[in-house]
Amino acid sequence: MVGVLLNTGQSIPPNTPYAVSVSLPTWEANVGYEEGEEWVLSKMRTGYPRFFIHECIGDLKRTILEQYGNEQEDALLFPSHRLASACLKFIKSQEPQLQLGQLHVVDIPLKEPVKGHDVSAPTFGVSAAVFPKDIFRTAKSFWQHSGEGISSRQADFCHRCLKQQLVPSISDNVRPRPSRGPKRYQREPSLDGTQSADFSRGSQAVRADADPVKNDAEKQECSVHIEERYGRNLNSSLAAEAKLAVRKRIAGLLTANVELRKAIELPRNPQTTRLHNSFSEDDVYLYPTGMSSIFNIHKTLLSVKGSLPSVCFGFPYIDTLKILQKWGSGCIFYGNGSCEELDDLERRLETGQQVLGLFCEFPSNPLLRSPDLRRIRALADKYMFPVVVDETVGNFLNVHVLSMADVVVSSLTKIFSGDSNVMGGSAVLNPQTANYRALKDALSVAYEDNYWAEDAIVMERNSRDFAGRIHQINHNAEAICKVLQAHPRVKEVYYPKYSPTRQFYDHCRNRDGGYGGLLSVTFFTTAEAVTFFDQLETAKGPSLGTNFTLSCPYTLLAHYGELDWAASFGVESDLIRVSVGLEETGTLIGIFQRALNAVAAINACQ
């Protein structure tokens, strides 16, 4: 997509119904988006899913509210009753003035449409957390931070089901059993007779004659075109196999770019597994989003260790910090990720401070700094706290961090998928740490497989060539760094290879690993940053790890309401983040050089 300027609000990739990025092609458009200006918002047809409610999710929500809400109510949709209840519990904690009667869950059990009346068709469902309309912003923060909301593919599918069938009623005190793994695809629905959760006032079924999805035919036609064009139109009954293949790929047991059936049959590759023979896909857990994996691992730690403060080491992606601050007993934040801050943490631990766990990114987003994992691991072993490392930016083909962590989390939405058309997340347990058994036992009880079937299938297909893409992206990113570093108006290039924390990165770098595809750049003036960004002929929008180069004014999008706070940790307000893609290296160099020439031109005119 280099050399093509996409319009404001257009999906990235274009003509992709379930795209996970949106075009904000100018600095002005990004500011307008953050300011809520109508000229930007009115053009947006999609956005990053945790921040933007996809139109098909909105359509399904309106159908449910027409039956079970009123004009003063709004709702958010989740794949299970448990998650909808968790949303309402969060709302109550943030809005204590609300009465319990103002919050309720509506559960919608569904069957996959089939020809005739096959009563054995797979059963699934969607749950709506319903609340007063005027506290939508509070509710939306749960959706954003937790990453637990229903996916756009699931919403589309559920809405089609609603239009084709009558749904049986669910009584006030009977709820669908939470799904775990393949159980959600069993032939018979599974119900229990437990009482409804605290915030539920019961549910009924939505009628089949509810309003249809707007532009449904147009969306389906486009979806079919994209899926069939790229060979991704697979039957959802293959979901369990797709999930197994993805877990094997994350475990390092599967590296070949092969079709699904063959991927399942291939023997494990002992040369590439992440912890040699002691490790298997049984220690890999899939989640609907990367943030969902962090949210659930944090919740698991709370169940194992009780309510203790977490440690956030280094400047992280914003929602990671919000999770640690808003759930449990708060967070000890070391935003610089420095050796001096590790000294401070060690002093706290020596005086008896107990912590829930330490969370960090390797390397961090957007400053690409790497924490000293060897020292962190030594402290964790001495003072008995778990370490959770987010390897999204580094990725496990470039770096090996599992041996230093109790849990490694990742957003599969990014480079693992690459195609920017599906969400996903993972958590990997290290079976060699002292915390393993407690975490494994807790997850055996609490883990709920809410990864939607179609999303899993698309993720599996996208990730088949994951290993083959990394080398080219690493190479391209280093080439772009050199171009930027050579320009006199570039103030700083942030990249693991050129970071003062490189020694910590290199300690964990795999023998054939590189330094990744993410970099950030700052200029000496805001005018130079604006000119560079506006003239840069790449796709421009949120997200990272795409197969195509994607740029954004990161600090504006992530910290617009707290720019001074971010700057206090070295994240400048006009920082531009670049996720480098698979394009031909010479083409990319030319694109970045032209944008730099525009920066030189404005200085020549002054």
CSV table of N, CA, C and O in Angstrom, one decimal, residues 339-400:
chain,number,residue,atom,x,y,z
A,339,CYS,N,17.9,1.0,35.1
A,339,CYS,CA,18.6,0.2,36.1
A,339,CYS,C,18.4,0.9,37.5
A,339,CYS,O,18.3,0.1,38.5
A,340,GLU,N,18.3,2.2,37.6
A,340,GLU,CA,18.1,2.9,38.8
A,340,GLU,C,16.7,2.5,39.4
A,340,GLU,O,16.5,2.3,40.6
A,341,GLU,N,15.7,2.3,38.5
A,341,GLU,CA,14.4,1.9,39.0
A,341,GLU,C,14.4,0.5,39.4
A,341,GLU,O,13.7,0.1,40.4
A,342,LEU,N,15.2,-0.4,38.8
A,342,LEU,CA,15.3,-1.7,39.3
A,342,LEU,C,16.0,-1.7,40.7
A,342,LEU,O,15.6,-2.5,41.6
A,343,ASP,N,16.9,-0.8,40.9
A,343,ASP,CA,17.5,-0.7,42.2
A,343,ASP,C,16.4,-0.3,43.3
A,343,ASP,O,16.4,-0.9,44.4
A,344,ASP,N,15.5,0.6,42.9
A,344,ASP,CA,14.5,1.0,43.8
A,344,ASP,C,13.5,-0.2,44.1
A,344,ASP,O,13.1,-0.4,45.2
A,345,LEU,N,13.2,-0.9,43.0
A,345,LEU,CA,12.3,-2.1,43.3
A,345,LEU,C,13.0,-3.1,44.2
A,345,LEU,O,12.4,-3.6,45.1
A,346,GLU,N,14.3,-3.3,44.0
A,346,GLU,CA,15.0,-4.2,44.9
A,346,GLU,C,15.0,-3.8,46.4
A,346,GLU,O,14.8,-4.6,47.3
A,347,ARG,N,15.1,-2.5,46.6
A,347,ARG,CA,15.1,-1.9,47.9
A,347,ARG,C,13.7,-2.2,48.5
A,347,ARG,O,13.6,-2.5,49.7
A,348,ARG,N,12.6,-2.0,47.7
A,348,ARG,CA,11.3,-2.2,48.2
A,348,ARG,C,11.1,-3.7,48.6
A,348,ARG,O,10.5,-4.0,49.7
A,349,LEU,N,11.6,-4.6,47.8
A,349,LEU,CA,11.5,-6.0,48.0
A,349,LEU,C,12.2,-6.4,49.3
A,349,LEU,O,11.8,-7.2,50.1
A,350,GLU,N,13.4,-5.8,49.5
A,350,GLU,CA,14.2,-6.1,50.7
A,350,GLU,C,13.5,-5.7,52.0
A,350,GLU,O,13.7,-6.3,53.0
A,351,THR,N,12.7,-4.7,51.9
A,351,THR,CA,12.0,-4.2,53.1
A,351,THR,C,10.7,-4.9,53.3
A,351,THR,O,9.9,-4.5,54.2
A,352,GLY,N,10.4,-5.9,52.5
A,352,GLY,CA,9.2,-6.7,52.7
A,352,GLY,C,8.0,-6.4,51.8
A,352,GLY,O,6.9,-7.0,52.0
A,353,GLN,N,8.2,-5.5,50.8
A,353,GLN,CA,7.1,-5.2,49.9
A,353,GLN,C,6.8,-6.5,49.1
A,353,GLN,O,7.7,-7.1,48.5
A,354,GLN,N,5.5,-6.9,49.1
A,354,GLN,CA,5.1,-8.0,48.3
A,354,GLN,C,4.4,-7.5,47.0
A,354,GLN,O,3.7,-6.5,47.1
A,355,VAL,N,4.6,-8.2,45.9
A,355,VAL,CA,4.0,-7.7,44.6
A,355,VAL,C,3.2,-8.9,44.0
A,355,VAL,O,3.6,-10.1,44.1
A,356,LEU,N,2.2,-8.5,43.2
A,356,LEU,CA,1.4,-9.6,42.5
A,356,LEU,C,2.3,-10.2,41.4
A,356,LEU,O,2.2,-11.4,41.1
A,357,GLY,N,3.0,-9.3,40.7
A,357,GLY,CA,3.9,-9.8,39.6
A,357,GLY,C,4.4,-8.6,38.9
A,357,GLY,O,4.0,-7.4,39.1
A,358,LEU,N,5.4,-8.8,38.1
A,358,LEU,CA,6.0,-7.7,37.3
A,358,LEU,C,5.6,-7.9,35.8
A,358,LEU,O,5.8,-9.0,35.2
A,359,PHE,N,5.1,-6.8,35.2
A,359,PHE,CA,4.7,-6.8,33.8
A,359,PHE,C,5.7,-5.9,33.0
A,359,PHE,O,6.0,-4.8,33.5
A,360,CYS,N,6.1,-6.4,31.9
A,360,CYS,CA,7.0,-5.5,31.0
A,360,CYS,C,6.8,-5.9,29.6
A,360,CYS,O,6.3,-7.0,29.3
A,361,GLU,N,7.3,-5.1,28.7
A,361,GLU,CA,7.3,-5.3,27.3
A,361,GLU,C,8.7,-5.6,26.8
A,361,GLU,O,9.7,-5.0,27.4
A,362,PHE,N,8.9,-6.4,25.8
A,362,PHE,CA,10.3,-6.7,25.3
A,362,PHE,C,10.3,-6.7,23.8
A,362,PHE,O,9.8,-7.7,23.2
A,363,PRO,N,10.8,-5.6,23.1
A,363,PRO,CA,11.1,-4.3,23.7
A,363,PRO,C,9.8,-3.5,23.9
A,363,PRO,O,8.7,-3.9,23.5
A,364,SER,N,9.9,-2.3,24.4
A,364,SER,CA,8.7,-1.5,24.7
A,364,SER,C,8.2,-0.7,23.5
A,364,SER,O,8.9,-0.5,22.6
A,365,ASN,N,6.9,-0.4,23.6
A,365,ASN,CA,6.2,0.4,22.6
A,365,ASN,C,5.8,1.7,23.2
A,365,ASN,O,5.1,1.8,24.1
A,366,PRO,N,6.4,2.9,22.6
A,366,PRO,CA,7.0,3.0,21.3
A,366,PRO,C,8.5,3.3,21.4
A,366,PRO,O,9.1,3.6,20.3
A,367,LEU,N,9.1,3.3,22.6
A,367,LEU,CA,10.5,3.7,22.7
A,367,LEU,C,11.5,2.6,22.4
A,367,LEU,O,12.7,2.8,22.3
A,368,LEU,N,11.0,1.3,22.2
A,368,LEU,CA,11.9,0.2,21.8
A,368,LEU,C,13.0,-0.1,22.8
A,368,LEU,O,14.1,-0.5,22.4
A,369,ARG,N,12.8,0.2,24.1
A,369,ARG,CA,13.8,-0.1,25.1
A,369,ARG,C,13.5,-1.5,25.6
A,369,ARG,O,12.4,-2.0,25.7
A,370,SER,N,14.6,-2.2,26.0
A,370,SER,CA,14.5,-3.6,26.5
A,370,SER,C,14.9,-3.6,28.0
A,370,SER,O,16.0,-3.1,28.4
A,371,PRO,N,14.1,-4.2,28.8
A,371,PRO,CA,14.4,-4.4,30.2
A,371,PRO,C,15.5,-5.4,30.4
A,371,PRO,O,15.7,-6.3,29.6
A,372,ASP,N,16.1,-5.3,31.6
A,372,ASP,CA,17.2,-6.3,31.9
A,372,ASP,C,16.5,-7.5,32.5
A,372,ASP,O,16.3,-7.6,33.7
A,373,LEU,N,16.1,-8.4,31.6
A,373,LEU,CA,15.3,-9.6,32.1
A,373,LEU,C,16.1,-10.5,33.0
A,373,LEU,O,15.6,-11.2,33.8
A,374,ARG,N,17.4,-10.6,32.8
A,374,ARG,CA,18.2,-11.5,33.7
A,374,ARG,C,18.1,-11.0,35.1
A,374,ARG,O,18.0,-11.8,36.0
A,375,ARG,N,18.3,-9.7,35.3
A,375,ARG,CA,18.2,-9.2,36.7
A,375,ARG,C,16.8,-9.3,37.2
A,375,ARG,O,16.6,-9.7,38.4
A,376,ILE,N,15.8,-9.1,36.4
A,376,ILE,CA,14.4,-9.2,36.8
A,376,ILE,C,14.1,-10.6,37.2
A,376,ILE,O,13.5,-10.9,38.2
A,377,ARG,N,14.6,-11.6,36.4
A,377,ARG,CA,14.4,-13.0,36.8
A,377,ARG,C,15.0,-13.4,38.1
A,377,ARG,O,14.5,-14.1,38.9
A,378,ALA,N,16.2,-12.8,38.3
A,378,ALA,CA,16.9,-13.1,39.6
A,378,ALA,C,16.1,-12.6,40.8
A,378,ALA,O,16.0,-13.3,41.8
A,379,LEU,N,15.6,-11.4,40.6
A,379,LEU,CA,14.8,-10.8,41.7
A,379,LEU,C,13.5,-11.6,41.9
A,379,LEU,O,13.0,-11.8,43.0
A,380,ALA,N,12.9,-12.0,40.8
A,380,ALA,CA,11.6,-12.8,40.9
A,380,ALA,C,11.9,-14.1,41.6
A,380,ALA,O,11.0,-14.6,42.4
A,381,ASP,N,13.0,-14.8,41.3
A,381,ASP,CA,13.3,-16.1,41.9
A,381,ASP,C,13.5,-15.9,43.4
A,381,ASP,O,13.1,-16.7,44.3
A,382,LYS,N,14.2,-14.8,43.8
A,382,LYS,CA,14.6,-14.5,45.2
A,382,LYS,C,13.3,-14.1,46.0
A,382,LYS,O,13.2,-14.6,47.1
A,383,TYR,N,12.5,-13.3,45.4
A,383,TYR,CA,11.3,-12.8,46.2
A,383,TYR,C,10.0,-13.4,45.8
A,383,TYR,O,8.9,-12.9,46.2
A,384,MET,N,10.1,-14.4,45.0
A,384,MET,CA,8.9,-15.3,44.7
A,384,MET,C,7.7,-14.5,44.1
A,384,MET,O,6.6,-14.6,44.5
A,385,PHE,N,8.0,-13.8,43.0
A,385,PHE,CA,6.9,-13.1,42.3
A,385,PHE,C,7.0,-13.5,40.8
A,385,PHE,O,8.1,-13.7,40.3
A,386,PRO,N,5.9,-13.7,40.1
A,386,PRO,CA,5.9,-14.0,38.7
A,386,PRO,C,6.2,-12.9,37.8
A,386,PRO,O,6.0,-11.7,38.1
A,387,VAL,N,6.8,-13.2,36.6
A,387,VAL,CA,7.2,-12.2,35.6
A,387,VAL,C,6.3,-12.4,34.4
A,387,VAL,O,6.3,-13.6,33.9
A,388,VAL,N,5.7,-11.4,33.9
A,388,VAL,CA,4.8,-11.5,32.7
A,388,VAL,C,5.5,-10.6,31.6
A,388,VAL,O,5.6,-9.3,31.8
A,389,VAL,N,5.9,-11.1,30.5
A,389,VAL,CA,6.5,-10.4,29.4
A,389,VAL,C,5.7,-10.4,28.2
A,389,VAL,O,5.2,-11.4,27.7
A,390,ASP,N,5.5,-9.2,27.7
A,390,ASP,CA,4.7,-9.0,26.4
A,390,ASP,C,5.8,-8.9,25.3
A,390,ASP,O,6.5,-8.0,25.2
A,391,GLU,N,5.8,-10.0,24.4
A,391,GLU,CA,6.7,-10.1,23.4
A,391,GLU,C,6.2,-9.6,22.0
A,391,GLU,O,6.8,-9.9,21.0
A,392,THR,N,5.1,-8.9,22.0
A,392,THR,CA,4.4,-8.6,20.7
A,392,THR,C,5.4,-7.9,19.8
A,392,THR,O,5.5,-8.3,18.6
A,393,VAL,N,6.1,-6.9,20.2
A,393,VAL,CA,7.0,-6.1,19.4
A,393,VAL,C,8.2,-6.9,19.0
A,393,VAL,O,8.6,-6.9,17.8
A,394,GLY,N,8.8,-7.7,19.9
A,394,GLY,CA,10.0,-8.5,19.6
A,394,GLY,C,9.7,-9.7,18.7
A,394,GLY,O,10.4,-10.0,17.8
A,395,ASN,N,8.7,-10.4,19.1
A,395,ASN,CA,8.2,-11.7,18.6
A,395,ASN,C,9.2,-12.8,18.7
A,395,ASN,O,10.4,-12.6,18.7
A,396,PHE,N,8.6,-14.0,18.9
A,396,PHE,CA,9.5,-15.1,19.4
A,396,PHE,C,10.5,-15.7,18.4
A,396,PHE,O,11.3,-16.5,18.7
A,397,LEU,N,10.4,-15.2,17.1
A,397,LEU,CA,11.4,-15.6,16.1
A,397,LEU,C,12.6,-14.8,16.3
A,397,LEU,O,13.7,-15.2,15.9
A,398,ASN,N,12.5,-13.6,16.8
A,398,ASN,CA,13.6,-12.7,17.0
A,398,ASN,C,14.2,-12.8,18.4
A,398,ASN,O,15.4,-12.8,18.5
A,399,VAL,N,13.4,-13.0,19.4
A,399,VAL,CA,13.9,-13.1,20.8
A,399,VAL,C,13.3,-14.2,21.5
A,399,VAL,O,12.2,-14.7,21.2
A,400,HIS,N,14.1,-14.7,22.5
A,400,HIS,CA,13.7,-15.8,23.3
A,400,HIS,C,13.6,-15.3,24.7
A,400,HIS,O,14.6,-15.2,25.5
